Amino acid sequence: MKRTIACLLTAALLAAPLAGCGQTSTPSSAAVATATPAATAAPTPTPEPTATPAPTATPEPVTYTPGVRTEDGYTNTSLGFLFSPSENMVLATEEEMQALMQNGADFVYGDAPNSDQLMEQVQQTAAYELVAVDVATGSSVIIGTETLAMEGIDETQYIAAIQQQLSQVDAMQVTFDDPGTVTLGETTFTGVTYTAAANGMQSSQTMLLKKIDNTMCMIVLAYSDPTQYPALLNCFTTISAV
């Protein structure tokens, strides 16, 4: 049941398109990147340094290319990472991902007067690319995208829109922390951690967002225990390092 609420909430988030514009944990630290202290050494005399050119920054991708899912994992060249499931993880099939998105749309829009129109809109603008569930811990990873109706929307505004839409869902209470940043692979995401409560259960999740052109890329890590969060992050590897 804990896995169910985690996946339903994630589906609800991805099922909240912005096309309308045209277990308890301590989640506050999860979505904030921690700087690694620089290594120190005893000073030694050295020759006068010569100027070296600054390293060339990796250019941001102009358009988004969907990731590729296989039986062994998932590779996303646009975001620069390889996802390798842990030993106890099971990857959902295409049919299972479609059913999960439908469940999320029902959860958010089921009582709305124009629910059919909203659900059709979801299917046209949002998609799951990966769903992985750890059957031992109940933690999960969902990767998806949404085509934005307005190109000017950024990650922070997207989070604000999701907060506003989820606040109107009577069956669910969501508490958001302040946004931060998290780096996966070669990409720095805008991240936010939140706690959701529904049907007497709670789930903590960290949502990572990266906008590429008019596509909002979303990674949602769900966990009932904050110690599971680092294990989920360890599933992501930089492509160039493989």
Tab-separated table of C-alpha atoms in Angstrom:
chain	number	residue	atom	x	y	z
A	1	MET	CA	0.000	0.000	0.000
A	2	LYS	CA	2.885	2.391	0.659
A	3	ARG	CA	4.073	1.818	-2.893
A	4	THR	CA	0.587	2.599	-4.173
A	5	ILE	CA	0.379	6.080	-2.679
A	6	ALA	CA	3.889	6.891	-3.870
A	7	CYS	CA	3.129	5.947	-7.451
A	8	LEU	CA	-0.305	7.582	-7.435
A	9	LEU	CA	1.095	10.872	-6.259
A	10	THR	CA	3.807	10.798	-8.867
A	11	ALA	CA	1.190	10.090	-11.504
A	12	ALA	CA	-0.856	12.978	-10.172
A	13	LEU	CA	2.112	15.319	-10.566
A	14	LEU	CA	2.756	14.277	-14.141
A	15	ALA	CA	-0.970	14.441	-14.778
A	16	ALA	CA	-1.078	18.149	-13.919
A	17	PRO	CA	-0.205	19.727	-17.299
A	18	LEU	CA	0.273	23.472	-17.671
A	19	ALA	CA	-1.624	23.522	-20.934
A	20	GLY	CA	-4.400	25.226	-19.005
A	21	CYS	CA	-2.231	28.353	-19.169
A	22	GLY	CA	-2.976	28.373	-23.165
A	23	GLN	CA	5.915	7.063	6.297
A	24	THR	CA	7.044	10.390	7.675
A	25	SER	CA	10.530	11.634	6.945
A	26	THR	CA	12.617	14.779	7.202
A	27	PRO	CA	12.731	15.792	3.544
A	28	SER	CA	14.126	19.301	3.696
A	29	SER	CA	17.734	18.363	2.926
A	30	ALA	CA	17.159	15.878	0.112
A	31	ALA	CA	16.728	18.354	-2.741
A	32	VAL	CA	19.608	20.620	-1.761
A	33	ALA	CA	22.988	19.840	-3.289
A	34	THR	CA	25.852	19.810	-0.765
A	35	ALA	CA	29.162	21.267	-1.917
A	36	THR	CA	32.150	18.930	-1.555
A	37	PRO	CA	35.028	20.591	0.356
A	38	ALA	CA	38.127	21.141	-1.724
A	39	ALA	CA	41.101	18.923	-0.898
A	40	THR	CA	43.930	20.655	0.963
A	41	ALA	CA	47.674	19.988	0.957
A	42	ALA	CA	50.796	21.516	2.464
A	43	PRO	CA	51.993	24.397	0.286
A	44	THR	CA	55.173	23.816	-1.721
A	45	PRO	CA	57.160	26.296	-3.816
A	46	THR	CA	56.017	26.240	-7.396
A	47	PRO	CA	57.001	28.185	-10.513
A	48	GLU	CA	54.874	31.130	-11.492
A	49	PRO	CA	51.733	29.629	-13.029
A	50	THR	CA	50.975	30.293	-16.637
A	51	ALA	CA	47.533	31.275	-17.751
A	52	THR	CA	45.407	28.424	-19.038
A	53	PRO	CA	42.193	28.776	-20.986
A	54	ALA	CA	38.982	28.225	-19.064
A	55	PRO	CA	37.341	24.847	-19.716
A	56	THR	CA	34.647	24.885	-22.335
A	57	ALA	CA	31.212	24.381	-20.815
A	58	THR	CA	29.116	21.541	-22.148
A	59	PRO	CA	26.413	23.178	-24.297
A	60	GLU	CA	22.811	22.735	-23.251
A	61	PRO	CA	20.824	20.489	-25.631
A	62	VAL	CA	18.609	22.519	-27.966
A	63	THR	CA	15.866	19.916	-28.243
A	64	TYR	CA	14.917	16.986	-26.070
A	65	THR	CA	15.472	13.414	-27.219
A	66	PRO	CA	13.442	10.822	-25.260
A	67	GLY	CA	15.424	8.298	-23.264
A	68	VAL	CA	15.735	4.667	-24.262
A	69	ARG	CA	14.403	1.967	-21.923
A	70	THR	CA	15.685	-1.604	-22.101
A	71	GLU	CA	15.361	-4.689	-19.928
A	72	ASP	CA	18.558	-3.666	-18.149
A	73	GLY	CA	17.868	0.016	-17.523
A	74	TYR	CA	17.440	3.389	-19.183
A	75	THR	CA	19.731	5.826	-20.988
A	76	ASN	CA	18.982	9.510	-21.545
A	77	THR	CA	21.521	11.322	-23.730
A	78	SER	CA	19.756	14.697	-23.448
A	79	LEU	CA	20.130	14.628	-19.662
A	80	GLY	CA	23.472	12.821	-19.706
A	81	PHE	CA	22.768	9.882	-17.418
A	82	LEU	CA	22.381	6.126	-17.350
A	83	PHE	CA	19.868	4.598	-14.934
A	84	SER	CA	20.737	1.107	-13.714
A	85	PRO	CA	18.085	-0.507	-11.485
A	86	SER	CA	19.172	-1.950	-8.165
A	87	GLU	CA	18.924	-5.661	-7.460
A	88	ASN	CA	15.357	-5.535	-6.088
A	89	MET	CA	13.946	-3.132	-8.687
A	90	VAL	CA	11.319	-4.082	-11.238
A	91	LEU	CA	10.765	-1.994	-14.381
A	92	ALA	CA	7.201	-1.364	-15.521
A	93	THR	CA	6.096	-2.260	-19.027
A	94	GLU	CA	4.704	0.292	-21.476
A	95	GLU	CA	1.162	-0.897	-20.733
A	96	GLU	CA	1.716	-0.643	-16.982
A	97	MET	CA	3.056	2.918	-17.327
A	98	GLN	CA	0.015	3.953	-19.360
A	99	ALA	CA	-2.295	2.471	-16.729
A	100	LEU	CA	-0.392	4.286	-13.983
A	101	MET	CA	-0.771	7.619	-15.740
A	102	GLN	CA	-4.487	6.986	-16.209
A	103	ASN	CA	-4.823	6.236	-12.498
A	104	GLY	CA	-3.063	9.490	-11.678
A	105	ALA	CA	-5.337	11.473	-13.992
A	106	ASP	CA	-8.383	9.840	-12.392
A	107	PHE	CA	-7.029	10.708	-8.952
A	108	VAL	CA	-6.552	14.397	-9.767
A	109	TYR	CA	-9.328	15.100	-12.263
A	110	GLY	CA	-11.918	12.397	-11.610
A	111	ASP	CA	-14.416	14.754	-9.962
A	112	ALA	CA	-13.887	17.707	-12.299
A	113	PRO	CA	-16.822	18.644	-14.588
A	114	ASN	CA	-14.491	18.550	-17.609
A	115	SER	CA	-12.488	15.524	-16.444
A	116	ASP	CA	-12.652	13.767	-19.823
A	117	GLN	CA	-11.177	16.801	-21.581
A	118	LEU	CA	-8.448	17.170	-18.967
A	119	MET	CA	-7.504	13.493	-19.173
A	120	GLU	CA	-7.299	13.679	-22.960
A	121	GLN	CA	-5.040	16.707	-22.592
A	122	VAL	CA	-2.775	14.766	-20.257
A	123	GLN	CA	-2.382	11.955	-22.759
A	124	GLN	CA	-1.419	14.442	-25.477
A	125	THR	CA	1.149	16.409	-23.483
A	126	ALA	CA	2.656	14.101	-20.834
A	127	ALA	CA	4.408	10.735	-21.001
A	128	TYR	CA	6.223	8.301	-18.757
A	129	GLU	CA	9.600	7.054	-19.962
A	130	LEU	CA	10.541	4.892	-16.974
A	131	VAL	CA	8.892	3.483	-13.860
A	132	ALA	CA	11.072	1.435	-11.500
A	133	VAL	CA	9.891	0.084	-8.137
A	134	ASP	CA	12.038	-1.496	-5.428
A	135	VAL	CA	9.916	-4.429	-4.263
A	136	ALA	CA	11.889	-4.733	-1.016
A	137	THR	CA	11.612	-1.141	0.236
A	138	GLY	CA	8.689	0.261	-1.754
A	139	SER	CA	10.802	3.152	-3.030
A	140	SER	CA	10.416	4.090	-6.675
A	141	VAL	CA	11.715	6.174	-9.565
A	142	ILE	CA	9.523	7.669	-12.262
A	143	ILE	CA	10.923	9.592	-15.229
A	144	GLY	CA	8.577	11.502	-17.478
A	145	THR	CA	8.135	14.573	-19.642
A	146	GLU	CA	5.537	17.194	-20.402
A	147	THR	CA	5.282	19.406	-23.471
A	148	LEU	CA	4.671	22.921	-22.173
A	149	ALA	CA	1.971	25.115	-23.657
A	150	MET	CA	4.051	28.233	-22.944
A	151	GLU	CA	7.813	28.241	-23.570
A	152	GLY	CA	8.400	30.959	-20.965
A	153	ILE	CA	7.558	28.651	-18.041
A	154	ASP	CA	10.646	27.706	-16.034
A	155	GLU	CA	11.244	25.012	-13.412
A	156	THR	CA	10.380	27.192	-10.414
A	157	GLN	CA	7.127	28.363	-11.996
A	158	TYR	CA	6.294	24.763	-12.871
A	159	ILE	CA	6.704	23.771	-9.217
A	160	ALA	CA	4.449	26.654	-8.168
A	161	ALA	CA	1.789	25.537	-10.663
A	162	ILE	CA	1.901	21.963	-9.358
A	163	GLN	CA	1.587	23.224	-5.781
A	164	GLN	CA	-1.480	25.249	-6.741
A	165	GLN	CA	-3.150	22.390	-8.590
A	166	LEU	CA	-2.476	19.775	-5.899
A	167	SER	CA	-3.791	22.104	-3.201
A	168	GLN	CA	-7.192	21.722	-4.851
A	169	VAL	CA	-7.220	17.914	-4.527
A	170	ASP	CA	-9.333	17.265	-1.438
A	171	ALA	CA	-8.175	13.651	-1.046
A	172	MET	CA	-4.517	14.585	-0.674
A	173	GLN	CA	-2.488	16.975	1.468
A	174	VAL	CA	0.980	17.926	0.217
A	175	THR	CA	3.636	19.906	2.101
A	176	PHE	CA	6.457	21.331	-0.036
A	177	ASP	CA	9.940	22.395	1.043
A	178	ASP	CA	11.888	25.187	-0.654
A	179	PRO	CA	13.448	24.308	-4.028
A	180	GLY	CA	17.162	23.503	-4.300
A	181	THR	CA	19.461	21.890	-6.860
A	182	VAL	CA	20.539	18.294	-7.458
A	183	THR	CA	23.031	17.039	-10.061
A	184	LEU	CA	22.457	13.707	-11.794
A	185	GLY	CA	24.804	12.611	-14.537
A	186	GLU	CA	25.761	15.702	-16.525
A	187	THR	CA	22.691	17.775	-15.616
A	188	THR	CA	21.841	20.046	-12.694
A	189	PHE	CA	18.141	19.856	-11.874
A	190	THR	CA	15.900	22.143	-9.878
A	191	GLY	CA	14.712	19.911	-7.056
A	192	VAL	CA	12.003	20.095	-4.414
A	193	THR	CA	11.142	17.619	-1.669
A	194	TYR	CA	7.622	17.220	-0.333
A	195	THR	CA	5.495	14.988	1.854
A	196	ALA	CA	2.097	13.725	0.697
A	197	ALA	CA	-0.655	12.338	2.892
A	198	ALA	CA	-3.702	10.473	1.595
A	199	ASN	CA	-5.869	7.632	2.858
A	200	GLY	CA	-4.062	7.661	6.204
A	201	MET	CA	-0.618	7.111	4.637
A	202	GLN	CA	2.369	9.348	3.978
A	203	SER	CA	5.109	9.303	1.371
A	204	SER	CA	8.129	11.548	0.895
A	205	GLN	CA	9.223	12.387	-2.617
A	206	THR	CA	11.916	14.444	-4.306
A	207	MET	CA	11.000	15.886	-7.697
A	208	LEU	CA	13.788	16.951	-10.064
A	209	LEU	CA	13.022	19.219	-13.032
A	210	LYS	CA	15.012	20.277	-16.095
A	211	LYS	CA	13.523	22.276	-18.959
A	212	ILE	CA	14.872	21.645	-22.465
A	213	ASP	CA	13.281	23.811	-25.159
A	214	ASN	CA	9.517	23.451	-24.520
A	215	THR	CA	9.834	20.086	-22.760
A	216	MET	CA	9.827	19.794	-18.969
A	217	CYS	CA	11.780	16.702	-17.916
A	218	MET	CA	10.777	15.289	-14.544
A	219	ILE	CA	12.333	12.687	-12.256
A	220	VAL	CA	10.420	11.765	-9.098
A	221	LEU	CA	12.106	9.710	-6.379
A	222	ALA	CA	9.632	8.304	-3.837
A	223	TYR	CA	10.635	6.793	-0.502
A	224	SER	CA	9.121	6.104	2.916
A	225	ASP	CA	12.470	6.338	4.728
A	226	PRO	CA	14.996	9.138	4.005
A	227	THR	CA	17.841	6.607	4.085
A	228	GLN	CA	16.431	5.156	0.850
A	229	TYR	CA	17.000	8.431	-1.021
A	230	PRO	CA	20.804	8.048	-1.508
A	231	ALA	CA	20.263	4.484	-2.750
A	232	LEU	CA	17.941	5.805	-5.462
A	233	LEU	CA	20.489	8.442	-6.475
A	234	ASN	CA	23.143	5.719	-6.784
A	235	CYS	CA	21.157	4.196	-9.655
A	236	PHE	CA	22.135	7.179	-11.827
A	237	THR	CA	25.540	7.250	-13.547
A	238	THR	CA	27.142	9.760	-15.890
A	239	ILE	CA	27.118	8.326	-19.403
A	240	SER	CA	30.655	9.498	-20.154
A	241	ALA	CA	31.917	7.632	-17.088
A	242	VAL	CA	30.584	4.281	-18.234
